[in-house]
Amino acid sequence: MTRPMNPFPLPGWERTPMRPLRPWERTAHRDYYVDVDGAEAAFQQFQQEIGDLSGVLEDGRLVLVTGESGCGKTALVNRCADWTAVELAKRGRKGLVVDLTGCLPEDEELSIQQRLEQVCDQLFDRLVDTRALRPEEVEATRGDRDNPQRVFPRLAHLLRDDVVLLVLLPSPNELLDEVVRYAKQLSSPRVLFFAESAFFRADDIAELVRRLEAWVPPVTLQVGKLDSGDQLRFAKDRLLRHTDAGTYPQLSDQAVELLSKICQSVAMLQRILHGTYERKLTSGLSYTDTDLVTVDDIRAYLNGLGMQP
């Protein structure tokens, strides 16, 4: 007899259910993307704009993903980075993903220049640790490790011949100037930079493209709120994945309807589904494949958080 289980955590992250998909680190996550909130269309746009990777290899690129908090920006960035690494491997190149998203202190106000310097400094350490730099360049560059004006334009020269760098940058603040600085200073062959932001809207993106018209234009992708039917599509996907691994209830039609009304982002949907199932599972009552998760179950979970559905 299979054991009762919560069907909503991701493989390997059962204790951290709210972490975004990270397929370049955990290949099992590649199959967990669901076509919700416009992310699939954004991913296809990325594939089309990057194309055969010749632009990345010859000039480098910056990819900026925008959208509201919780809408799946990080998961999309990770998917794009993973796809690029896989495509590079087919061409005999090593796509090295370097995650710098958490490298800046959260409790300090830094200028744009200071932010760039810390990113540069942290990037140097990661490249040394992964042996991505030419051996003769490590000590020669160490004195400039926090000098973005010196390091970023020379990255292609510093990297080993088979390495293509895929850097996940910290989210830029609300200043458009920071993204412009990134796009100009980070332009280097064999380097693809990714950034995400909840601050930029359509007019900001238009201004960004205008200010960079003399440079290699950034790839700009946008994800949004959940559309009608996305909540059901996401829930069905997760509920169908583990039918042979364990037992768990399905969602009642009324529960799906409630989720459609209250969940505006995929992060909120994942949080409520995981939390509701976990609460029902740990209660030890009515948790078989013949039971249903009801509106009352969702409301009980939300009430426990002090939220009113």
PDB file of N, CA, C and O in Angstrom, residues 50 53-61 84 88 164-166 188-192:
ATOM      1  N   ILE A  50      17.419  34.190 -29.008  1.00  0.00           N
ATOM      2  CA  ILE A  50      18.780  33.683 -28.840  1.00  0.00           C
ATOM      3  C   ILE A  50      19.186  32.853 -30.047  1.00  0.00           C
ATOM      4  O   ILE A  50      20.341  32.848 -30.470  1.00  0.00           O
ATOM      5  N   LEU A  53      22.562  30.714 -30.991  1.00  0.00           N
ATOM      6  CA  LEU A  53      23.571  31.095 -29.980  1.00  0.00           C
ATOM      7  C   LEU A  53      24.743  31.874 -30.577  1.00  0.00           C
ATOM      8  O   LEU A  53      25.672  32.228 -29.843  1.00  0.00           O
ATOM      9  N   SER A  54      24.715  32.147 -31.870  1.00  0.00           N
ATOM     10  CA  SER A  54      25.834  32.873 -32.465  1.00  0.00           C
ATOM     11  C   SER A  54      25.982  34.262 -31.858  1.00  0.00           C
ATOM     12  O   SER A  54      27.098  34.751 -31.651  1.00  0.00           O
ATOM     13  N   GLY A  55      24.843  34.915 -31.536  1.00  0.00           N
ATOM     14  CA  GLY A  55      24.919  36.234 -30.922  1.00  0.00           C
ATOM     15  C   GLY A  55      25.565  36.195 -29.550  1.00  0.00           C
ATOM     16  O   GLY A  55      26.332  37.089 -29.181  1.00  0.00           O
ATOM     17  N   VAL A  56      25.260  35.153 -28.781  1.00  0.00           N
ATOM     18  CA  VAL A  56      25.868  34.997 -27.456  1.00  0.00           C
ATOM     19  C   VAL A  56      27.365  34.764 -27.598  1.00  0.00           C
ATOM     20  O   VAL A  56      28.184  35.355 -26.867  1.00  0.00           O
ATOM     21  N   LEU A  57      27.747  33.907 -28.524  1.00  0.00           N
ATOM     22  CA  LEU A  57      29.162  33.558 -28.682  1.00  0.00           C
ATOM     23  C   LEU A  57      29.977  34.724 -29.221  1.00  0.00           C
ATOM     24  O   LEU A  57      31.143  34.896 -28.860  1.00  0.00           O
ATOM     25  N   GLU A  58      29.366  35.554 -30.061  1.00  0.00           N
ATOM     26  CA  GLU A  58      30.121  36.631 -30.705  1.00  0.00           C
ATOM     27  C   GLU A  58      30.055  37.959 -29.953  1.00  0.00           C
ATOM     28  O   GLU A  58      31.028  38.716 -29.940  1.00  0.00           O
ATOM     29  N   ASP A  59      28.911  38.262 -29.343  1.00  0.00           N
ATOM     30  CA  ASP A  59      28.742  39.581 -28.727  1.00  0.00           C
ATOM     31  C   ASP A  59      28.340  39.534 -27.256  1.00  0.00           C
ATOM     32  O   ASP A  59      28.499  40.523 -26.540  1.00  0.00           O
ATOM     33  N   GLY A  60      27.772  38.414 -26.795  1.00  0.00           N
ATOM     34  CA  GLY A  60      27.199  38.378 -25.453  1.00  0.00           C
ATOM     35  C   GLY A  60      25.827  39.022 -25.457  1.00  0.00           C
ATOM     36  O   GLY A  60      25.486  39.790 -26.369  1.00  0.00           O
ATOM     37  N   ARG A  61      25.021  38.749 -24.465  1.00  0.00           N
ATOM     38  CA  ARG A  61      23.671  39.323 -24.389  1.00  0.00           C
ATOM     39  C   ARG A  61      23.279  39.533 -22.936  1.00  0.00           C
ATOM     40  O   ARG A  61      23.821  38.897 -22.016  1.00  0.00           O
ATOM     41  N   THR A  84      19.922  27.096 -22.438  1.00  0.00           N
ATOM     42  CA  THR A  84      21.135  27.580 -23.094  1.00  0.00           C
ATOM     43  C   THR A  84      22.305  26.642 -22.832  1.00  0.00           C
ATOM     44  O   THR A  84      23.078  26.320 -23.744  1.00  0.00           O
ATOM     45  N   LEU A  88      24.360  24.614 -25.633  1.00  0.00           N
ATOM     46  CA  LEU A  88      25.808  24.784 -25.748  1.00  0.00           C
ATOM     47  C   LEU A  88      26.528  23.439 -25.704  1.00  0.00           C
ATOM     48  O   LEU A  88      27.502  23.223 -26.431  1.00  0.00           O
ATOM     49  N   VAL A 164      31.301  29.020 -21.766  1.00  0.00           N
ATOM     50  CA  VAL A 164      30.388  30.135 -22.008  1.00  0.00           C
ATOM     51  C   VAL A 164      29.723  30.444 -20.679  1.00  0.00           C
ATOM     52  O   VAL A 164      29.183  29.546 -20.020  1.00  0.00           O
ATOM     53  N   LEU A 165      29.745  31.686 -20.274  1.00  0.00           N
ATOM     54  CA  LEU A 165      29.308  32.079 -18.941  1.00  0.00           C
ATOM     55  C   LEU A 165      27.843  32.505 -18.955  1.00  0.00           C
ATOM     56  O   LEU A 165      27.437  33.351 -19.751  1.00  0.00           O
ATOM     57  N   LEU A 166      27.048  31.913 -18.061  1.00  0.00           N
ATOM     58  CA  LEU A 166      25.635  32.243 -17.905  1.00  0.00           C
ATOM     59  C   LEU A 166      25.449  32.749 -16.480  1.00  0.00           C
ATOM     60  O   LEU A 166      25.426  31.970 -15.531  1.00  0.00           O
ATOM     61  N   SER A 188      30.109  41.234 -23.518  1.00  0.00           N
ATOM     62  CA  SER A 188      31.338  40.505 -23.787  1.00  0.00           C
ATOM     63  C   SER A 188      30.986  39.202 -24.491  1.00  0.00           C
ATOM     64  O   SER A 188      30.012  38.545 -24.115  1.00  0.00           O
ATOM     65  N   PRO A 189      31.724  38.817 -25.517  1.00  0.00           N
ATOM     66  CA  PRO A 189      31.449  37.540 -26.170  1.00  0.00           C
ATOM     67  C   PRO A 189      31.486  36.374 -25.178  1.00  0.00           C
ATOM     68  O   PRO A 189      32.216  36.414 -24.188  1.00  0.00           O
ATOM     69  N   ARG A 190      30.667  35.368 -25.460  1.00  0.00           N
ATOM     70  CA  ARG A 190      30.586  34.147 -24.646  1.00  0.00           C
ATOM     71  C   ARG A 190      30.092  34.402 -23.228  1.00  0.00           C
ATOM     72  O   ARG A 190      30.409  33.650 -22.309  1.00  0.00           O
ATOM     73  N   VAL A 191      29.311  35.469 -23.046  1.00  0.00           N
ATOM     74  CA  VAL A 191      28.724  35.754 -21.737  1.00  0.00           C
ATOM     75  C   VAL A 191      27.261  36.127 -21.924  1.00  0.00           C
ATOM     76  O   VAL A 191      26.938  37.019 -22.726  1.00  0.00           O
ATOM     77  N   LEU A 192      26.386  35.450 -21.198  1.00  0.00           N
ATOM     78  CA  LEU A 192      24.955  35.739 -21.219  1.00  0.00           C
ATOM     79  C   LEU A 192      24.533  36.065 -19.797  1.00  0.00           C
ATOM     80  O   LEU A 192      24.661  35.224 -18.898  1.00  0.00           O
TER      81      LEU A 192
END
